[in-house]
PDB file of C-alpha atoms in Angstrom:
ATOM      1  CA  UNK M1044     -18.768 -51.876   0.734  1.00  0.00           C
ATOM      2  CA  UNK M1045     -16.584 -50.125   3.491  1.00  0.00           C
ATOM      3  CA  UNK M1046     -17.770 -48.956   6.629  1.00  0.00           C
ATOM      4  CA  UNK M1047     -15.665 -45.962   8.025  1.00  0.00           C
ATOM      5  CA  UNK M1048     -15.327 -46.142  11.519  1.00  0.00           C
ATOM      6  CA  UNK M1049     -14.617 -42.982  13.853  1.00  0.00           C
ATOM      7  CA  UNK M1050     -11.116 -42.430  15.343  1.00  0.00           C
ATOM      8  CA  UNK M1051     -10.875 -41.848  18.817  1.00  0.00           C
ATOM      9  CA  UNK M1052      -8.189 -39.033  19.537  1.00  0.00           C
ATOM     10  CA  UNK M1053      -6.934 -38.698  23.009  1.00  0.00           C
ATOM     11  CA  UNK M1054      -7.459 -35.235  24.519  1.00  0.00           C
ATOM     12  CA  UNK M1055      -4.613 -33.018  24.971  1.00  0.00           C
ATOM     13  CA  UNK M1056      -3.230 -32.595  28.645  1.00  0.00           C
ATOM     14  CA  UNK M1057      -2.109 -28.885  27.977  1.00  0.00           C
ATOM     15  CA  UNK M1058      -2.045 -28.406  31.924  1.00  0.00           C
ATOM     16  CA  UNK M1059       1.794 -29.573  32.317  1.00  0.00           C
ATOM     17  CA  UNK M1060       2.392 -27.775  29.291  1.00  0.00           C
ATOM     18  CA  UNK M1061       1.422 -24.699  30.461  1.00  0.00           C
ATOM     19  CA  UNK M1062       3.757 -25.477  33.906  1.00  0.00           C
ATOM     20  CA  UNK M1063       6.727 -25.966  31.989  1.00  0.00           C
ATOM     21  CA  UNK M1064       5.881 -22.557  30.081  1.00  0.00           C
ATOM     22  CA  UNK M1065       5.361 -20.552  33.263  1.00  0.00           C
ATOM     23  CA  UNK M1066       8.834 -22.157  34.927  1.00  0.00           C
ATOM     24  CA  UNK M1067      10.869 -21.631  31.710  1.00  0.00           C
ATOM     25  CA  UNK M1068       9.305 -17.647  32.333  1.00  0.00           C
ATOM     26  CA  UNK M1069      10.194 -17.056  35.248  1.00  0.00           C
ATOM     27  CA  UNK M1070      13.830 -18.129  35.459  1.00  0.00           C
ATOM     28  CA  UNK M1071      14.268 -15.551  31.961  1.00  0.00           C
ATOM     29  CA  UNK M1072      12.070 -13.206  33.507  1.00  0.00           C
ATOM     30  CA  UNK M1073       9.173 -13.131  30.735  1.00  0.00           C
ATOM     31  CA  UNK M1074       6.391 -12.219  31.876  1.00  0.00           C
ATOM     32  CA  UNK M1075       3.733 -14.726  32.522  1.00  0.00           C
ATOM     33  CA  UNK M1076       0.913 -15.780  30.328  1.00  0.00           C
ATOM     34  CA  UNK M1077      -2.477 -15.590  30.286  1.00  0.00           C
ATOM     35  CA  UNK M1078      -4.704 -18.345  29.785  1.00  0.00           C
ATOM     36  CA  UNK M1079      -8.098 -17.865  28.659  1.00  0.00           C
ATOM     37  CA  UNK M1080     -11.035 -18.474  30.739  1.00  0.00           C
ATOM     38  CA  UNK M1081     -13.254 -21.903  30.914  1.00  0.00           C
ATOM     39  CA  UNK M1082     -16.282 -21.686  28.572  1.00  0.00           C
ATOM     40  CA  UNK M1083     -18.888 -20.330  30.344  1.00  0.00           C
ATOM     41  CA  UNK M1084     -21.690 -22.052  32.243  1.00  0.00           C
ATOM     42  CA  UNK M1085     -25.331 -22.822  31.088  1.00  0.00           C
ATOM     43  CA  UNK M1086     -25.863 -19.538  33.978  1.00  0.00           C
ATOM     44  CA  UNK M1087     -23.999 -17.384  32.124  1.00  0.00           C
ATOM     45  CA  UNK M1088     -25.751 -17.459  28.682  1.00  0.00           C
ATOM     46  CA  UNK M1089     -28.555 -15.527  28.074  1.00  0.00           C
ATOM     47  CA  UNK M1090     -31.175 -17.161  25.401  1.00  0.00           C
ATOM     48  CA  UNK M1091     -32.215 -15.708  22.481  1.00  0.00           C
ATOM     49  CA  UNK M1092     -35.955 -15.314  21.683  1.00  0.00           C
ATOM     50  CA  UNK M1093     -37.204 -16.871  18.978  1.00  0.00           C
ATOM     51  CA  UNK M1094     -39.069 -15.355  16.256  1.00  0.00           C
ATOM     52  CA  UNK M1095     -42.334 -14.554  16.816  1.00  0.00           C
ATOM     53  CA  UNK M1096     -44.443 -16.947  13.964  1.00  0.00           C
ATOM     54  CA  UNK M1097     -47.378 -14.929  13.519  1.00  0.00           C
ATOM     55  CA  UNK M1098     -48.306 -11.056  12.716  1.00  0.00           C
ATOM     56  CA  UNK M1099     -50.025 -10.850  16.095  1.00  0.00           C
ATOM     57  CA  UNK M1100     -47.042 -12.600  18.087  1.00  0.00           C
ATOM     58  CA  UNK M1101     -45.245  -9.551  16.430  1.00  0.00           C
ATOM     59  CA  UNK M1102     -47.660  -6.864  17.168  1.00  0.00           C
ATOM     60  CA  UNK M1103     -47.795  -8.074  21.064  1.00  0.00           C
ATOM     61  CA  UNK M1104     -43.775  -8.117  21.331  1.00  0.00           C
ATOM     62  CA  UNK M1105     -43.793  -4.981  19.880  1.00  0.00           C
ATOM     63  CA  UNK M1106     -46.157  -3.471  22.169  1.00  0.00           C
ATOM     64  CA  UNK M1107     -44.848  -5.604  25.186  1.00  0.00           C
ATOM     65  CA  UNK M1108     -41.314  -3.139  24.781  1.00  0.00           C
ATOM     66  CA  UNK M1109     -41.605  -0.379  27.330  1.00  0.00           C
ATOM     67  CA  UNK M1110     -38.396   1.517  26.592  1.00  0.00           C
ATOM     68  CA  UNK M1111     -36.138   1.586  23.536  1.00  0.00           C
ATOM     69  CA  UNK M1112     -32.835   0.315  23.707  1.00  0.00           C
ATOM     70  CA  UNK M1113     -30.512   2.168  21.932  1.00  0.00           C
ATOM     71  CA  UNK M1114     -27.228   0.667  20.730  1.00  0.00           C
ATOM     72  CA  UNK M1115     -25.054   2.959  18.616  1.00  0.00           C
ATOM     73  CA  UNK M1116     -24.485   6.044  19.156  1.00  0.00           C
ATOM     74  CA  UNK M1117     -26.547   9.101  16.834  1.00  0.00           C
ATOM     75  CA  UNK M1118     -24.742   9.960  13.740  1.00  0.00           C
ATOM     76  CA  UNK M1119     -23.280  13.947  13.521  1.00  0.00           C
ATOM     77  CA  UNK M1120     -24.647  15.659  10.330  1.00  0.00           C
ATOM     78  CA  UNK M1121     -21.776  15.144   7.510  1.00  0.00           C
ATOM     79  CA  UNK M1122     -20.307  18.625   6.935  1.00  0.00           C
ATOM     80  CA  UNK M1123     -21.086  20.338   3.839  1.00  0.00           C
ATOM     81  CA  UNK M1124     -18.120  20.036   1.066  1.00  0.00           C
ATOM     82  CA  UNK M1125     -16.657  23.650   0.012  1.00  0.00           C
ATOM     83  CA  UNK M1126     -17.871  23.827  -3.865  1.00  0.00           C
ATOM     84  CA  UNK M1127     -14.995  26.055  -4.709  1.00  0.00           C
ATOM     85  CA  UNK M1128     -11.427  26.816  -3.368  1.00  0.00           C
ATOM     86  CA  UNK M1129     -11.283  30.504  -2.544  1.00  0.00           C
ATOM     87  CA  UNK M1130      -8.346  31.726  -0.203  1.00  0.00           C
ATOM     88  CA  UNK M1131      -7.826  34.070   1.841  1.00  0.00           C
ATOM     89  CA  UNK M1132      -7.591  36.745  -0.154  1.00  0.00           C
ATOM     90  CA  UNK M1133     -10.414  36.405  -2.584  1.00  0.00           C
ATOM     91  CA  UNK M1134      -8.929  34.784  -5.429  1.00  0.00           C
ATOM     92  CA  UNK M1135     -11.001  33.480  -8.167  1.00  0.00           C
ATOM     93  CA  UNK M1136     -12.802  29.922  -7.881  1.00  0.00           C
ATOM     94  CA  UNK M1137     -10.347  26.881  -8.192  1.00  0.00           C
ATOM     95  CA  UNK M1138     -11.473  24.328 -10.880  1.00  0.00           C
ATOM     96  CA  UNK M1139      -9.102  20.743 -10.371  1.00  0.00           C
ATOM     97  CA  UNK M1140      -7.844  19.398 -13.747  1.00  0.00           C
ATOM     98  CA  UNK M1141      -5.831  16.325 -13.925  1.00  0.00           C
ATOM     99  CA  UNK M1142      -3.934  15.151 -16.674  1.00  0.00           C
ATOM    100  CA  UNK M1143      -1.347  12.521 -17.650  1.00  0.00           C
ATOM    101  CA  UNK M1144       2.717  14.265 -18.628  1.00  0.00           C
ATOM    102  CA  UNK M1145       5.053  12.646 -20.164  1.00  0.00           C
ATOM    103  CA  UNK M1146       8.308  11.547 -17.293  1.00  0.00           C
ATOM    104  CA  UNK M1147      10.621  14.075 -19.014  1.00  0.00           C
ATOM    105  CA  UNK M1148       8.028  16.872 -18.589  1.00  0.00           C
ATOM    106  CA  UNK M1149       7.157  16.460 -15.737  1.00  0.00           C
ATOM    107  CA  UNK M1150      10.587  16.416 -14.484  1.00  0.00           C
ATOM    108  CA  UNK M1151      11.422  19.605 -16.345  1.00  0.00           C
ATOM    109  CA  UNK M1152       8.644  21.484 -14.684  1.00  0.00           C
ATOM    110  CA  UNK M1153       9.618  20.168 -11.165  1.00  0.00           C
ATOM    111  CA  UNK M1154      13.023  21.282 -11.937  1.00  0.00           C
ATOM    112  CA  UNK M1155      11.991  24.539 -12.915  1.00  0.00           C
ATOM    113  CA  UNK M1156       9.748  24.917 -10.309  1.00  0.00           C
ATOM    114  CA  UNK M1157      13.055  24.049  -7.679  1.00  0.00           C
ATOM    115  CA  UNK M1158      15.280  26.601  -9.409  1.00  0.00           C
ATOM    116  CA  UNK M1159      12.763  29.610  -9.162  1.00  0.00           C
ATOM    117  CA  UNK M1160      11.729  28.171  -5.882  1.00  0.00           C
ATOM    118  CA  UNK M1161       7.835  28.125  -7.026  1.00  0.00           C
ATOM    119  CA  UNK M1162       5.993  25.459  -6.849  1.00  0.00           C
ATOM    120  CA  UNK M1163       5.055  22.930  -9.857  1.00  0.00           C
ATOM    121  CA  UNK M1164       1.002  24.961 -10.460  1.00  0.00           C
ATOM    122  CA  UNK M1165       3.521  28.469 -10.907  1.00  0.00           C
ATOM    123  CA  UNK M1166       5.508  27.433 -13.142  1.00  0.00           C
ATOM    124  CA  UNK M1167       2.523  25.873 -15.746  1.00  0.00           C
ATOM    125  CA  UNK M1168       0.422  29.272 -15.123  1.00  0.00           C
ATOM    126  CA  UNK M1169       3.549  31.398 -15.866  1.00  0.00           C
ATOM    127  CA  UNK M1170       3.659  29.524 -19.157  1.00  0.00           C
ATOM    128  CA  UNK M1171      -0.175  29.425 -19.787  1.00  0.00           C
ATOM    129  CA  UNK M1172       0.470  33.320 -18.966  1.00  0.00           C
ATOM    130  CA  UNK M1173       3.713  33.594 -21.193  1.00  0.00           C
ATOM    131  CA  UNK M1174       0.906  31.460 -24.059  1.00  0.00           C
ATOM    132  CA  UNK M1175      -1.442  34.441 -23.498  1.00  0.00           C
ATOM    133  CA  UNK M1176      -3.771  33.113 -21.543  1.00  0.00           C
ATOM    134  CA  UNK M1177      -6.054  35.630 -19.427  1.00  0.00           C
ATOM    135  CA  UNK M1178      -4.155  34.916 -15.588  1.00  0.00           C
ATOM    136  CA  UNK M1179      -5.276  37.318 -12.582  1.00  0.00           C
ATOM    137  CA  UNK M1180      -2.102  38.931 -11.118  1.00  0.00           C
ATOM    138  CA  UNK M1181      -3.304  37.365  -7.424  1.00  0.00           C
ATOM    139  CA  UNK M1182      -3.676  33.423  -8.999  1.00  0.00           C
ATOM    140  CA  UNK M1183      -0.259  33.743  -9.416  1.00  0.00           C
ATOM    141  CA  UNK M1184       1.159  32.806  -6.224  1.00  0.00           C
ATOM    142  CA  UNK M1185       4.599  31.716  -6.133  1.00  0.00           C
ATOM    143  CA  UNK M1186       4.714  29.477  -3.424  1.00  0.00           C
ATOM    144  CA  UNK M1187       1.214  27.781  -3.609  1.00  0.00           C
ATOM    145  CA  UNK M1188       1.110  26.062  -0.155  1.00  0.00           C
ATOM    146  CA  UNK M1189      -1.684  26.893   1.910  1.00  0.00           C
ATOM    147  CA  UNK M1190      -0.979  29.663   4.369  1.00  0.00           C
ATOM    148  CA  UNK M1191      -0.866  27.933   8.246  1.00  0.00           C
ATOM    149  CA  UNK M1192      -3.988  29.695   9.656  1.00  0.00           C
ATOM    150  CA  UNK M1193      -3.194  31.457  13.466  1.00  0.00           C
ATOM    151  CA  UNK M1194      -3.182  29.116  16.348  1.00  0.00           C
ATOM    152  CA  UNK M1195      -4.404  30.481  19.316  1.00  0.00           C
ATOM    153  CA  UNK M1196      -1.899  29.743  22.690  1.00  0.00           C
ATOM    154  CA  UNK M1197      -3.285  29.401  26.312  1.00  0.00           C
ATOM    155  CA  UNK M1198      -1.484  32.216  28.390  1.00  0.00           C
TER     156      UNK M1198
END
């Protein structure tokens, strides 16, 4: 049987370290370091309560709490989402539909879309339209970015 016995390792003199850091700084001109503070004394901790063991211990510390403490900060009701994308000028209801194109197609349309200079949704409603398919005159918006709403300037 072997018995492993515990290495002693020598503790690390950082001090003159440190010296030779803060010299070698300030003949470049770095600017210095900071070292971080000693571990704070037995004062400075503050001891944490234990558990009360019982339903009555509980009870009393409850009771024994004169004012709340309050930690975070209250919560903002979330906003309500908008349901339905209407713009400015009334247009009908926006419904989003994703769906996979082929590269090539994809590229067509955004080429398309650069030559009429319309955006990518135009040019797939002009040929749903061309298809037949029922498109109000004010859905068809030919540059579909969102118009930049009025900012109000301080005179």
């Amino acid at each position: 049987m072997t018995t492993k016995q515990s290495q002693q390792f020598r503790k690390l003199e950082l001090t003159k370290a440190f010296a030779v850091v803060d010299q070698i700084a300030a003949e470049k001109g770095i600017p210095s370091l900071t070292y971080p503070s000693p571990p704070a004394t037995s004062a400075d901790v503050v001891p944490i309560p234990s558990a009360p063991s019982t339903l009555a211990e509980a009870e009393a510390a409850e009771n024994a709490k004169t004012t709340p403490v309050s930690l975070a900060k209250p919560l903002k009701p979330a906003k309500p989402k908008k349901l339905s994308m209407e713009d400015e000028e009334g247009a009908a209801a926006m419904q989003r539909l994703t769906i996979d194109l082929p590269s090539y197609l994809f590229k067509e349309i955004a080429q398309r879309g650069f030559d009429q200079n319309a955006s990518a949704k135009y040019v797939i409603l002009q040929a749903l339209q061309n298809d037949r398919f029922t498109i109000k005159p004010e859905d068809m918006k030919k540059d579909g970015r969102r118009a930049k709403k009025e900012t109000r300037h301080a005179a």
